[in-house]
Tab-separated table of C-alpha atoms in Angstrom:
chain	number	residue	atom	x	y	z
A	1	UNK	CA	0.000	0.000	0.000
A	2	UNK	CA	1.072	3.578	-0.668
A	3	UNK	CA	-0.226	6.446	0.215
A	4	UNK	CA	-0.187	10.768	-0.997
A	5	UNK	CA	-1.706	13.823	0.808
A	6	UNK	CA	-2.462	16.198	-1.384
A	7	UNK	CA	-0.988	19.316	0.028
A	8	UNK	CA	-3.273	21.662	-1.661
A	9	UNK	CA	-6.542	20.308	-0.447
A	10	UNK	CA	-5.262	19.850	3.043
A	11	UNK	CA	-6.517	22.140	5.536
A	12	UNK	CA	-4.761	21.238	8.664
A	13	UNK	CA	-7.338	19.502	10.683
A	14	UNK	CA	-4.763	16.939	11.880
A	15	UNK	CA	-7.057	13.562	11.679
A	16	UNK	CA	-4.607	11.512	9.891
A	17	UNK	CA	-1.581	12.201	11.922
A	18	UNK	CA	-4.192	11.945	15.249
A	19	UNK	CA	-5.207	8.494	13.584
A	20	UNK	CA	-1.859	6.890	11.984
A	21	UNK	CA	0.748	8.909	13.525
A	22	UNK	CA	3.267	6.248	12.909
A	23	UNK	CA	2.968	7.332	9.306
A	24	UNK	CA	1.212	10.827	9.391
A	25	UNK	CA	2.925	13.976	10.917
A	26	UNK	CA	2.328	17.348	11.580
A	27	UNK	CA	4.384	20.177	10.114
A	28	UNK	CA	4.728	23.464	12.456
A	29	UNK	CA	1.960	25.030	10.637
A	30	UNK	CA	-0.250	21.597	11.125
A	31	UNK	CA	-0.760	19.894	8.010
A	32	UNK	CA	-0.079	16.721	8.020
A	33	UNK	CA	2.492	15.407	6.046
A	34	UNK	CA	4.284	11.990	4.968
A	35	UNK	CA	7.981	10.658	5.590
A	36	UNK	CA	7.535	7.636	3.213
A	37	UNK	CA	4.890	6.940	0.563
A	38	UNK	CA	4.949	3.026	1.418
A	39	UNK	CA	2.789	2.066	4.370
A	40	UNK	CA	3.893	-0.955	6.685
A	41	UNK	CA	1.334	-3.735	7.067
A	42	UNK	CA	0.703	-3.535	10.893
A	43	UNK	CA	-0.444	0.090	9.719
A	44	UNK	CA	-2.949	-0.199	6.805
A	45	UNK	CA	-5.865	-0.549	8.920
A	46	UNK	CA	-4.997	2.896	10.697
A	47	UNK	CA	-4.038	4.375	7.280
A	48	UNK	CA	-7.783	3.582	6.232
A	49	UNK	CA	-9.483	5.053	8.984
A	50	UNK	CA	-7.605	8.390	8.411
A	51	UNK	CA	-7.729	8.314	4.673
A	52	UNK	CA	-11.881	8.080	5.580
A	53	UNK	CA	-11.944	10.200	8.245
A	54	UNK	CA	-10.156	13.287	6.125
A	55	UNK	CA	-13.265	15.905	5.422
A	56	UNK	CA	-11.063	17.879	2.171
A	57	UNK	CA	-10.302	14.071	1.032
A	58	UNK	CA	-6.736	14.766	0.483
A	59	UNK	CA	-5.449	11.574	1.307
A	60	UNK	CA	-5.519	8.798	-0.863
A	61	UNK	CA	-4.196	5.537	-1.167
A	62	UNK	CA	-2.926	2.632	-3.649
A	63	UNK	CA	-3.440	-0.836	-2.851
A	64	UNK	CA	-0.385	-3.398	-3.966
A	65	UNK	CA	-1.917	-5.231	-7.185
C-alpha cells in the first residue's frame, strides 16, 4: 500500500496524523504530512481510517496489485 496527501486540499485539521501517527505527521503550521509513501502492514488498517476520516479528502491511497 502507498499512500499521498495532497498538500493543496489539506486544511490542517490533523485527523490523519491523530489516527496513523506512525505514518502521518504534523508540520509546524499543522498539516499533516508523509515521511515515506509506502505504508507498513501492521499500519494499513490505521491508514484507512484516516484516509476516511479526512473531510477535504486529500489523502488517498494505492493498494499493492
Amino acid at each position: 500500500m502507498r499512500v499521498k496527501i495532497d498538500t493543496d486540499l489539506c486544511t490542517g485539521h490533523g485527523r490523519c496524523y491523530d489516527i496513523a501517527p506512525s505514518v502521518f505527521h504534523e508540520d509546524e503550521r499543522g498539516y499533516g504530512y508523509l515521511d515515506r509513501a509506502e505504508v507498513p502492514d501492521q499500519a494499513r488498517e490505521k491508514v484507512r481510517r484516516a484516509v476516511s476520516n479526512c473531510p477535504e479528502r486529500a489523502i488517498t491511497i494505492e493498494d499493492d496489485a
